[in-house]
Tab-separated table of C-alpha atoms in Angstrom:
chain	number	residue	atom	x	y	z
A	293	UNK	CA	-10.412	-4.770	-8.886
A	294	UNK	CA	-11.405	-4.189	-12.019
A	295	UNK	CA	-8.188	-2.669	-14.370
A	296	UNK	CA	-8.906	-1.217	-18.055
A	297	UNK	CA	-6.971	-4.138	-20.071
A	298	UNK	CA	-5.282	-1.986	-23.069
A	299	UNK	CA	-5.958	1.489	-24.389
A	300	UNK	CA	-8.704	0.908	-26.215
A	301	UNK	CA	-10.786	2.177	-23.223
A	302	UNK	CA	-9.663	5.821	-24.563
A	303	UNK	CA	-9.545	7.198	-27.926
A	304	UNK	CA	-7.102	8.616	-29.851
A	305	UNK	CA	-6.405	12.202	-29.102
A	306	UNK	CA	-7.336	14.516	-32.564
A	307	UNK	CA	-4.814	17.089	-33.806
A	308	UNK	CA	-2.041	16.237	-31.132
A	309	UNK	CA	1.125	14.921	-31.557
A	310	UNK	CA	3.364	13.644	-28.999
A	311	UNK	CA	3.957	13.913	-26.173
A	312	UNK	CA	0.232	14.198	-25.898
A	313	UNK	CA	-1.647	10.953	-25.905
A	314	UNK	CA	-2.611	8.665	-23.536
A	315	UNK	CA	-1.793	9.153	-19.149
A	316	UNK	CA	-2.571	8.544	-16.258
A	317	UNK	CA	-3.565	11.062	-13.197
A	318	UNK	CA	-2.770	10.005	-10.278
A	319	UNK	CA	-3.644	12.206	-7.259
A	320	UNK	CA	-2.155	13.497	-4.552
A	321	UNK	CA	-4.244	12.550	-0.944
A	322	UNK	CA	-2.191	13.003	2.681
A	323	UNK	CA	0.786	14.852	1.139
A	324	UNK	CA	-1.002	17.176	-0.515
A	325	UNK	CA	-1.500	18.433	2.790
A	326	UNK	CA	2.611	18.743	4.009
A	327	UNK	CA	3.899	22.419	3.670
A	328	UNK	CA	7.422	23.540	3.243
A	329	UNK	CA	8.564	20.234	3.063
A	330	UNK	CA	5.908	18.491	0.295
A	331	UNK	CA	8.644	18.328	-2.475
A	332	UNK	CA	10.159	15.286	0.095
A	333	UNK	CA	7.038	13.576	0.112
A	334	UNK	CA	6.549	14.003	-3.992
A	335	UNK	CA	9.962	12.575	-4.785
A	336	UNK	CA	8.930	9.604	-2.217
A	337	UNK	CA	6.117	9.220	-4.322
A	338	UNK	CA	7.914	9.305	-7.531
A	339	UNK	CA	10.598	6.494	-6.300
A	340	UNK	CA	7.714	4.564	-4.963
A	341	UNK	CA	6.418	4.558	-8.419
A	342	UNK	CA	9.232	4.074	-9.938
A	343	UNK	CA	9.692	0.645	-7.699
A	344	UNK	CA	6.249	-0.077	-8.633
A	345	UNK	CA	6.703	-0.158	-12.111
A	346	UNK	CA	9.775	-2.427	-12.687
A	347	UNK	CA	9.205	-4.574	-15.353
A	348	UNK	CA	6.282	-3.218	-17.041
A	349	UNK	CA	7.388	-4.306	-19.870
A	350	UNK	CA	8.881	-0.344	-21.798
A	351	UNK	CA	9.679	2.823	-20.884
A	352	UNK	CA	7.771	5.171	-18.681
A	353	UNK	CA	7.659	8.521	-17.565
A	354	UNK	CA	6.506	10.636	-14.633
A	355	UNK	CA	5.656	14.185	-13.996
A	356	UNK	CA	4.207	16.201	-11.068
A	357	UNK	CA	3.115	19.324	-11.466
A	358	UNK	CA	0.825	21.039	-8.941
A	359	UNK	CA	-0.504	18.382	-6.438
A	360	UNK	CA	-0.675	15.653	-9.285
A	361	UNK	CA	1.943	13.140	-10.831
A	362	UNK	CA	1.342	12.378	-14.456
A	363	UNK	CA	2.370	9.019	-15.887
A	364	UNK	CA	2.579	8.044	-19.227
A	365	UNK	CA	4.676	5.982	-21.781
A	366	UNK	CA	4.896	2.813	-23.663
A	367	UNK	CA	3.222	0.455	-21.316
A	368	UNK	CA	-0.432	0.132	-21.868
A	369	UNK	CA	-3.063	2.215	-19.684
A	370	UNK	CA	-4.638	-0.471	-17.907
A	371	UNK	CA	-0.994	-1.798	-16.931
A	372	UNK	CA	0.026	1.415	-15.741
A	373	UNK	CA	-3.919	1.653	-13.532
A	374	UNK	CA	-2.544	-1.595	-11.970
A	375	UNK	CA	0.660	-0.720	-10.917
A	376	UNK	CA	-0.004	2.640	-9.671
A	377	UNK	CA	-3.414	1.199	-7.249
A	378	UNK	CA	-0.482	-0.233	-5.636
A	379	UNK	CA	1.305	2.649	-4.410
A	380	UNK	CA	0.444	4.182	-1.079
A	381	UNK	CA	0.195	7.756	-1.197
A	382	UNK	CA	-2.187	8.771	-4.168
A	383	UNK	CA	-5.855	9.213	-3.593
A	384	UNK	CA	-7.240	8.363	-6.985
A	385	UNK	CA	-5.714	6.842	-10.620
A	386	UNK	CA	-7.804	7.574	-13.732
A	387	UNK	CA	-6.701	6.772	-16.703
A	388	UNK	CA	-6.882	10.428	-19.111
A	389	UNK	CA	-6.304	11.539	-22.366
A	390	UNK	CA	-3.420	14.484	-22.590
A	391	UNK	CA	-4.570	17.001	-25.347
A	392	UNK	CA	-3.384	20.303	-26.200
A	393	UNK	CA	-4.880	23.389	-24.214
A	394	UNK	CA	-6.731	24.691	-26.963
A	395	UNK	CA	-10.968	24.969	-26.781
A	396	UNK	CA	-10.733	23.319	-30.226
A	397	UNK	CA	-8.480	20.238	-28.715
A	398	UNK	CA	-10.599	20.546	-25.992
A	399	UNK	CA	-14.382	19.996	-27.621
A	400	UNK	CA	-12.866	17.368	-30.085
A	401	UNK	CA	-11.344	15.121	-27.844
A	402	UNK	CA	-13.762	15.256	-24.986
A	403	UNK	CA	-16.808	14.467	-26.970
A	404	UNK	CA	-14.965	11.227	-28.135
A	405	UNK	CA	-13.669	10.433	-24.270
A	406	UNK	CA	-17.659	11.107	-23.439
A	407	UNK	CA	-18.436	8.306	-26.296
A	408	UNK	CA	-16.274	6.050	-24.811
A	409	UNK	CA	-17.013	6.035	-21.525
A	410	UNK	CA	-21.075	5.401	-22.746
A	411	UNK	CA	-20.192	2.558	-24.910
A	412	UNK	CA	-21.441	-0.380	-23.814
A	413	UNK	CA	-23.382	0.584	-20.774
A	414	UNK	CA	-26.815	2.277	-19.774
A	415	UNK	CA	-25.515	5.894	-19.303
A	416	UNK	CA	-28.290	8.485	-19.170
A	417	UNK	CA	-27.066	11.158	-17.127
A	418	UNK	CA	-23.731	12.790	-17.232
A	419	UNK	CA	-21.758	15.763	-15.820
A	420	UNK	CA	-18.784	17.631	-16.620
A	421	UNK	CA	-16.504	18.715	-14.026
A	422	UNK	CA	-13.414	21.461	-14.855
A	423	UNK	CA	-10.330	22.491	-13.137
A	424	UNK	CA	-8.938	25.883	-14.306
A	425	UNK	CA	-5.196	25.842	-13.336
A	426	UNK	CA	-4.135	28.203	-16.370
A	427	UNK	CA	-6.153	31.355	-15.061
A	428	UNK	CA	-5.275	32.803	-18.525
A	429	UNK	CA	-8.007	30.265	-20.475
A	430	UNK	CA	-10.195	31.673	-22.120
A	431	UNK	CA	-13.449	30.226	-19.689
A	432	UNK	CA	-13.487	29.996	-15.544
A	433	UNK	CA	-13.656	26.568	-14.950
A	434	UNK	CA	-17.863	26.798	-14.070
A	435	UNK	CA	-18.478	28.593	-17.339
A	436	UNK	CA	-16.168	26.065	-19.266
A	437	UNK	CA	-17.932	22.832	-17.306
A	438	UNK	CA	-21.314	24.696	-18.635
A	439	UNK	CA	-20.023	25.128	-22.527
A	440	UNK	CA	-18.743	21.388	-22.996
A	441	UNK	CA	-22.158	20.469	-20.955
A	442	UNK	CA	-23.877	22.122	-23.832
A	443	UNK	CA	-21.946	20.880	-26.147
A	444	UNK	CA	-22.062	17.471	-25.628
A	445	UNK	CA	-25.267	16.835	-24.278
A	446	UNK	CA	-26.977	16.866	-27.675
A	447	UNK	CA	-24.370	14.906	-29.763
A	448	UNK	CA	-24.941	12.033	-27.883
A	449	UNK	CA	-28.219	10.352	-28.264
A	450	UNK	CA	-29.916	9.405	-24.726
A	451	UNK	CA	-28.037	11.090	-22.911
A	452	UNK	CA	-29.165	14.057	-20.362
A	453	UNK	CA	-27.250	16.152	-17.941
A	454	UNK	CA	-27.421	14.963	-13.999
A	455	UNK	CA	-25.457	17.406	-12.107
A	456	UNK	CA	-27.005	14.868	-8.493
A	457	UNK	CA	-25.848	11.432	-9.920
A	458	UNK	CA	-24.589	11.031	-13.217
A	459	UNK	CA	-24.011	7.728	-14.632
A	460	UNK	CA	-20.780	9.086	-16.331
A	461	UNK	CA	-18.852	11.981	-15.059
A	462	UNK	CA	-16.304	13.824	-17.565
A	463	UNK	CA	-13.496	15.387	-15.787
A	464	UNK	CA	-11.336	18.552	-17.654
A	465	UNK	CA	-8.418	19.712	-15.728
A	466	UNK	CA	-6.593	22.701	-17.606
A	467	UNK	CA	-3.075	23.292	-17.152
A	468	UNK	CA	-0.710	25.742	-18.991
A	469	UNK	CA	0.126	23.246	-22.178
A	470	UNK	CA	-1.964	20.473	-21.855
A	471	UNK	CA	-5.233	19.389	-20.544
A	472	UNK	CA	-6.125	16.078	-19.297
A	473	UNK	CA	-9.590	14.474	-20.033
A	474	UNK	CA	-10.713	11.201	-18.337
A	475	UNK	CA	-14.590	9.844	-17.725
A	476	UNK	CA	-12.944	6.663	-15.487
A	477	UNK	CA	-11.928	6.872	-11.890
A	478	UNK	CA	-10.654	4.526	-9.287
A	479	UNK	CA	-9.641	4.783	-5.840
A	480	UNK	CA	-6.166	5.123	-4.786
A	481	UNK	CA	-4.713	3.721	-1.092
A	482	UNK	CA	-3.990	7.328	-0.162
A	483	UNK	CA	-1.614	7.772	3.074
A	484	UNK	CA	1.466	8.815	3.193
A	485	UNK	CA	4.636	7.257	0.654
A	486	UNK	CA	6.008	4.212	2.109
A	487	UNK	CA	9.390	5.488	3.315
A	488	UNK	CA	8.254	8.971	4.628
A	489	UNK	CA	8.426	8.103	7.976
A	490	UNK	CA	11.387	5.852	8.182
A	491	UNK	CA	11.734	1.740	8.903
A	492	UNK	CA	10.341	-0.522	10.899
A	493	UNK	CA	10.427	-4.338	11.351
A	494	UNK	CA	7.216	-6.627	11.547
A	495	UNK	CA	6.581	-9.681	13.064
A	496	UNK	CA	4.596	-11.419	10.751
A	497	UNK	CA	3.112	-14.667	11.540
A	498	UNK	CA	1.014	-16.359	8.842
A	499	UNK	CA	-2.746	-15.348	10.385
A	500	UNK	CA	-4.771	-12.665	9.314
A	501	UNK	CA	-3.752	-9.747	11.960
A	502	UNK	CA	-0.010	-9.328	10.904
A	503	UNK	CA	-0.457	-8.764	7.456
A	504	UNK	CA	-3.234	-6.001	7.826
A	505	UNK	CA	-1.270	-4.356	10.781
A	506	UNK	CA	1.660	-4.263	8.017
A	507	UNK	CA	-0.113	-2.694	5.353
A	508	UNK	CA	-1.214	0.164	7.642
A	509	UNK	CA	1.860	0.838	8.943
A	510	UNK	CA	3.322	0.902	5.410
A	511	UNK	CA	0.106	3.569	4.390
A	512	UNK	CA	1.664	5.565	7.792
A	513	UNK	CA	5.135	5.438	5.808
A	514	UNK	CA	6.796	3.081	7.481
A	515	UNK	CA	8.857	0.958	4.893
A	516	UNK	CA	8.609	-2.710	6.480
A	517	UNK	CA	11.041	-5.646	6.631
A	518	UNK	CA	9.559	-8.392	8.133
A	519	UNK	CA	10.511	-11.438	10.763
A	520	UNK	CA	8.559	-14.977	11.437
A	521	UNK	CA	9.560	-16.866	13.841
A	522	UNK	CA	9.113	-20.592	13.238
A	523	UNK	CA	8.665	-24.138	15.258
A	524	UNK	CA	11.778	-25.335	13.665
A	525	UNK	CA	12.813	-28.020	14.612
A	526	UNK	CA	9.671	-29.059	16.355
A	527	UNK	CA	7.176	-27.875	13.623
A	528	UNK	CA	7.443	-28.271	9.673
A	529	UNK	CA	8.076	-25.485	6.863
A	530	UNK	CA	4.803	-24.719	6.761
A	531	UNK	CA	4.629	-21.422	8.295
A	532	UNK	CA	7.302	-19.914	6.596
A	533	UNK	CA	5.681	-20.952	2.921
A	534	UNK	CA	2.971	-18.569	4.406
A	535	UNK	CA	5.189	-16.204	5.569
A	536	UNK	CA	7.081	-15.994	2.431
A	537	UNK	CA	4.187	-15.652	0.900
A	538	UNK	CA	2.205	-13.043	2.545
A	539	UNK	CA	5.702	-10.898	2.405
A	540	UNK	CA	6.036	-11.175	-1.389
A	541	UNK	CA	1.904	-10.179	-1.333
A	542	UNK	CA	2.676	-6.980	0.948
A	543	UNK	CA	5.878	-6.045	-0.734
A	544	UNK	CA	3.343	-5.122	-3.655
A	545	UNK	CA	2.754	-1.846	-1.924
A	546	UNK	CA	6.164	-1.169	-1.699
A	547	UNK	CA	10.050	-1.616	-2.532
A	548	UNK	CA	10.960	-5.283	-1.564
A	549	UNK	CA	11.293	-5.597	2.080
A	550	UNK	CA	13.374	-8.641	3.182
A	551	UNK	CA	12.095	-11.111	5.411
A	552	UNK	CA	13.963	-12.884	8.200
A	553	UNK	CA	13.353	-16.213	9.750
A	554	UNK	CA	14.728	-17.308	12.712
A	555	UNK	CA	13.788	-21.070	13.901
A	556	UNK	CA	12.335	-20.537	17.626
A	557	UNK	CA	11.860	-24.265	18.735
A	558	UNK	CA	14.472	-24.644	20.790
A	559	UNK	CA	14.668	-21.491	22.600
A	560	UNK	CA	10.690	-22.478	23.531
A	561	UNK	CA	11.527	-25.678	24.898
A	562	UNK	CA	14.193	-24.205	27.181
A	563	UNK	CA	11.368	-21.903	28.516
A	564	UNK	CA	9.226	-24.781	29.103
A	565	UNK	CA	11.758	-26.701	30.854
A	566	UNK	CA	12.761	-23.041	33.152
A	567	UNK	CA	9.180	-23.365	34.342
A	568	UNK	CA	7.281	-21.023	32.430
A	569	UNK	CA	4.135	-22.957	32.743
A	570	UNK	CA	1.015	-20.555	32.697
A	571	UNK	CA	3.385	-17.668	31.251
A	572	UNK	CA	5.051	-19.497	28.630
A	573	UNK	CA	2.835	-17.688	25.764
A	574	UNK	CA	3.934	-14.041	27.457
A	575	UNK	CA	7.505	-15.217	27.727
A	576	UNK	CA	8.009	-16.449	24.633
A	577	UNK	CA	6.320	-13.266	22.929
A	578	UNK	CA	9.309	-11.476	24.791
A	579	UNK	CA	11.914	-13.446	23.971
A	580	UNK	CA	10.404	-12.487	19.849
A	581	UNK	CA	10.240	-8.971	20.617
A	582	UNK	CA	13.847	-9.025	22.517
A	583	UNK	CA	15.168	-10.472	19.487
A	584	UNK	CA	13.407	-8.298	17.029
A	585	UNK	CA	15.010	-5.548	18.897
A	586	UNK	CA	18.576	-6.690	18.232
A	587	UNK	CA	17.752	-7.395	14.446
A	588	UNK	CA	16.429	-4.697	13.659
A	589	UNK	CA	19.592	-3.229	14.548
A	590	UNK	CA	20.873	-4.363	11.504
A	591	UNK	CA	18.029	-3.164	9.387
A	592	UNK	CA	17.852	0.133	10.453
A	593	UNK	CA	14.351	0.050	11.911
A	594	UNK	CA	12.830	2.332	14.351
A	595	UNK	CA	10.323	0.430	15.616
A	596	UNK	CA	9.151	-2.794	15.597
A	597	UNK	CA	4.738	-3.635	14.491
A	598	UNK	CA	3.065	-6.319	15.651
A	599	UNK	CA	-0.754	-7.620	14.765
A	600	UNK	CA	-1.941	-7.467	18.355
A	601	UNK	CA	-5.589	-6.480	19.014
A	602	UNK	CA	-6.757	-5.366	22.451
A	603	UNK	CA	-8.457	-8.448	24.259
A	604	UNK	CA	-8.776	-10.464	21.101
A	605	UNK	CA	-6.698	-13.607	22.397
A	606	UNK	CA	-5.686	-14.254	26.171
A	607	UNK	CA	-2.135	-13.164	25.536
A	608	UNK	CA	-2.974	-9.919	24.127
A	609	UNK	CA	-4.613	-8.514	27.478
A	610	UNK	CA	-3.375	-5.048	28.423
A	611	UNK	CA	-1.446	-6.408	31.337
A	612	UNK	CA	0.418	-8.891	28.902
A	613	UNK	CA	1.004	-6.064	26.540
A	614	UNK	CA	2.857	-4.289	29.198
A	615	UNK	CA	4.912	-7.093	29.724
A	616	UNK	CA	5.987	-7.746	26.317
A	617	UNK	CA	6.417	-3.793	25.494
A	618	UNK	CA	8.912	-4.278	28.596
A	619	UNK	CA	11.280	-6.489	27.218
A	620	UNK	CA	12.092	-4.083	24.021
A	621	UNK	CA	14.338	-1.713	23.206
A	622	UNK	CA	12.317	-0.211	20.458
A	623	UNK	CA	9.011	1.112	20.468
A	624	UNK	CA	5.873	-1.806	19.393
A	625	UNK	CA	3.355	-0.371	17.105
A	626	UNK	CA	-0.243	-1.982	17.493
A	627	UNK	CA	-2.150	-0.275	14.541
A	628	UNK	CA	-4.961	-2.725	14.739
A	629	UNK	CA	-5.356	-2.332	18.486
A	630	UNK	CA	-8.791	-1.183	18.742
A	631	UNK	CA	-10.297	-3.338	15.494
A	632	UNK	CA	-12.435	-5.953	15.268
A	633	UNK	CA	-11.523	-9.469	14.327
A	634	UNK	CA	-14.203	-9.375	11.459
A	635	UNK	CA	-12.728	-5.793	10.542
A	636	UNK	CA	-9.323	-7.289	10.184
A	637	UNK	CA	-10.332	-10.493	8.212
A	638	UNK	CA	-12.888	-8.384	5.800
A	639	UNK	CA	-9.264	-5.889	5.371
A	640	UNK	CA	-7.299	-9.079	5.097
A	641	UNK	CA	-9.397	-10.079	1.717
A	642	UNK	CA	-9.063	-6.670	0.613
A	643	UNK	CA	-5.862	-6.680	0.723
A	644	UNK	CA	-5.328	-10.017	-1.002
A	645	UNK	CA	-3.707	-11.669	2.126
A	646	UNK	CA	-6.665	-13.831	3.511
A	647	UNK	CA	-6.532	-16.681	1.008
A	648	UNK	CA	-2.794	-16.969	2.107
A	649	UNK	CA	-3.333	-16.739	5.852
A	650	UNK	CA	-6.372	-20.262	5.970
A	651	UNK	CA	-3.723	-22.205	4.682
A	652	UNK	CA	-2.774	-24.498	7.035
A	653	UNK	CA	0.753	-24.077	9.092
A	654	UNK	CA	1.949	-25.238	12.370
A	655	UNK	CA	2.178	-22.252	14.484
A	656	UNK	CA	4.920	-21.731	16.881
A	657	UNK	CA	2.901	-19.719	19.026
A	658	UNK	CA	0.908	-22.878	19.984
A	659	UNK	CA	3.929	-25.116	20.329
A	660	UNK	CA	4.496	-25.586	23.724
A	661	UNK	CA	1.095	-23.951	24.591
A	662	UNK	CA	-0.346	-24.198	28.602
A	663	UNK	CA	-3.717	-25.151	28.691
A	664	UNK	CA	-4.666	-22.272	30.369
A	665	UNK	CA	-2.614	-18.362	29.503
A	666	UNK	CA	-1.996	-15.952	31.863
A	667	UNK	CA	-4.015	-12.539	31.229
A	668	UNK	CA	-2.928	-10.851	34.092
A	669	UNK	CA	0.710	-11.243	33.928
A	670	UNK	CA	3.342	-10.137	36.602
A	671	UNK	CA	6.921	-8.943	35.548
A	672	UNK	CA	8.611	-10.098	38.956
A	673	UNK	CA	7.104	-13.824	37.836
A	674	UNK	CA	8.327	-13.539	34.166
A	675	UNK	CA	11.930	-12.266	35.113
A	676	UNK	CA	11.829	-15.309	37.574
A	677	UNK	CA	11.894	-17.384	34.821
A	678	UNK	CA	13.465	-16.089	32.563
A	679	UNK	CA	16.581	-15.436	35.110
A	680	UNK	CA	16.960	-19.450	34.719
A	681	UNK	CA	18.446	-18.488	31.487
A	682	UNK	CA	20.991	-17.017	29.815
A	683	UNK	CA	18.736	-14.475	27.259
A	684	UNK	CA	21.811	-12.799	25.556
A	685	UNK	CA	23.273	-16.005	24.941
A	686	UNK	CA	19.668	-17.316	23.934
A	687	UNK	CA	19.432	-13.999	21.722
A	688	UNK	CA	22.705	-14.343	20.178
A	689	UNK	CA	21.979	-18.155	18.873
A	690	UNK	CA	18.703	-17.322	17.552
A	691	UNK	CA	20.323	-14.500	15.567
A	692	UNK	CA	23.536	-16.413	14.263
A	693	UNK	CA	21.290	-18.806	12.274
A	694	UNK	CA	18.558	-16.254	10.869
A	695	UNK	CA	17.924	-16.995	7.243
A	696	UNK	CA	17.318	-13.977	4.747
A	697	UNK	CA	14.681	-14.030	2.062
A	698	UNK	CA	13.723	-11.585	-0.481
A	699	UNK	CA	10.282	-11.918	-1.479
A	700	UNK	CA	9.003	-9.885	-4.494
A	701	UNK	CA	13.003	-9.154	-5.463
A	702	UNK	CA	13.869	-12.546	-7.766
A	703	UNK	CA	10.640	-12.060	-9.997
A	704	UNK	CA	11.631	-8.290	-10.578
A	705	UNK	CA	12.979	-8.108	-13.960
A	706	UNK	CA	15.663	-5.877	-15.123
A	707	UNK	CA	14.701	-2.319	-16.491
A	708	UNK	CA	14.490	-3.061	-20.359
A	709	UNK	CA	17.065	-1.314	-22.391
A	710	UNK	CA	15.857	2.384	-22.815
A	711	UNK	CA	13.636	2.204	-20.073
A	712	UNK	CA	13.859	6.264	-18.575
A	713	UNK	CA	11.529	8.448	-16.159
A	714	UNK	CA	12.181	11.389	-18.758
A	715	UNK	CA	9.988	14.365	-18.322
A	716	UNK	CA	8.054	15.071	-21.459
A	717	UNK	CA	8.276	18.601	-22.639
């Protein structure tokens, strides 16, 4: 991603004083959508933001008028860019310039954003594009994208108006007291605020699937806390490095979800030796999803998300699905059930999760492994086996000696003195 470093990627606004100056516009995608109930979604947004920009180093604020939130403050545009490309729920963040709505403010300030934004580069074409939310301006928003087209066009040497392709596209939203002005756009994650549609718990391993299933559950709404289940005692730390890792990389996109690790090598070996042979895979996947079921308990989740993808691996057949889906008490989200591998891993890398996920790790899910995994699993031959144990007693160990990490939380600094969200007037 490429972030605007400092505000010198804007000029100075002429003849305004504060609180004009320097924003950003961040807009609404999904939610701009919801009816009666939007201002729920908008005050998600807001505390998502919020979250997001702990630490930034001074006081912010944030305003949302219309189907836009405005941020602004003391923190430098390009930090502000970064923070906000992390927060699901807005379809585009461009950094603008907040002037006064006067045709005069207007002119002066957006022939120097205009300069700006051709600095440096081979512009030749340009186009200006206006939104009229003040129906009391002076111009419609065509006959004011037509004036500053005018305008403009001559003042800047080279440069020719492309209303098919411009090189550089200058964007003029009007509102009642201000106008924003920005020639720079980047894409938002759009979806809905993480949050919106309540908790659920993933089971992250340390490969590539997890992670991605995660981050589109989160862009559903779904806030996510997260459980691995490790080797230990049989396998190193390894995997939950990883997994602590790729949890403090996906609570980026939202407020800190905790991860919980509970050590699963025991409870596999008693599986093994209870006969599970070609099922062991399928068993032990319900003995996870059985004990998700009862943590999640105590994290409020509604459902539990898993990486699985439809025929990808032996285990994840639709019969074996069926079986593990069986042995929970919540419902298990798939959202990457009908992708690709190569779609996953090329999502992965977007995301920033792949380079985590090749590390190496001993995997519990291969500890213990048959040669050979049933795809075409029976429940009568899975309760069979697992009737040789005691599961609530198996449950109830596994859960006494879960450990409880925080990823993301401990590098979250304080909010410096004076930090606020104050509205601007």
């Amino acid at each position: 991603m490429n972030h605007p470093t400092d505000e010198t990627r804007l000029p100075a606004p002429r003849g305004a004083t504060a609180p004009y100056g320097h924003c950003v516009l961040l807009k609404h995608g999904e939610v701009a959508l919801k009816g009666r109930n939007r201002h729920l979604f908008v005050r998600r947004l807001e505390d998502n933001l919020r979250s997001a920009l702990r630490g930034a180093g001074g006081s912010t604020w944030i305003r949302s008028p219309h189907n836009i939130t405005v941020l602004g403050g003391e923190v430098p545009v390009g930090t502000l860019v970064e923070r906000a490309r992390t927060v699901i729920g807005f379809s585009s963040v461009e950094p603008a310039l907040r002037v006064p709505s006067t045709m005069e403010s207007v002119e002066a300030n957006a022939l120097d954003v205009l300069r700006t934004a051709c600095a440096g580069r081979a512009a030749t074409g340009f186009a200006v594009r206006a939104k009229r939310r003040d129906k009391t301006f002076a111009l419609t928003s065509t006959q004011l994208e037509r004036h500053l087209g005018a305008l403009l066009q001559p003042r800047i040497e080279g440069l020719r108006v492309d209303l098919t392709s411009p090189d550089v596209t200058l964007t003029v939203e009007v509102d009642h007291r201000e106008t924003y002005l920005s020639a720079e756009r980047h894409a938002g994650l759009s979806g809905l605020p993480v949050g919106a549609s309540g908790r659920a718990l993933v089971l992250l391993s340390g490969g590539y699937d997890s992670p991605v299933a995660a981050h589109r559950a989160m862009r559903r709404g779904l806030a996510c806390d997260f459980v691995h289940f490790s080797g230990a005692p049989y396998t190193d730390p390894a995997s939950v490095y990883k997994a602590y890792a790729l949890a403090r990389e996906l609570n980026r996109y939202q407020p800190p979800g905790a991860l919980h690790v509970v050590a699963l090598g025991k409870a596999q070996k008693q599986l093994a030796v209870a006969g599970a042979g070609r099922l062991q895979v399928v068993a032990q996947r319900r003995l996870m999803v059985r004990t998700a079921s009862a943590l999640a308990a105590g994290t409020g989740a509604q459902a539990l998300v898993t990486g699985d993808s439809l025929g990808q691996v032996a285990s994840q057949t639709l019969a074996n699905m069926v079986a593990v889906d069986q042995a929970a008490t919540l419902p298990v989200l798939r959202p990457l059930v009908g992708w690709e591998k190569q779609e996953i891993i090329d999502q992965a890398r977007a995301l920033g999760t792949a380079e985590i996920s090749v590390l190496p790790d001993e995997d519990c899910c291969s500890l213990l492994a048959p040669p050979r995994v049933s795809t075409g699993t029976r429940i009568g031959h899975l309760r069979a086996v697992e009737k040789r144990l005691d599961l609530d007693e198996l449950v109830d160990a596994l859960l006494a000696n879960v450990q409880v990490m925080r990823p993301g939380q401990e590098e979250d600094r304080a909010p410096e003195a004076g930090a606020t969200c104050a509205v601007p007037s």
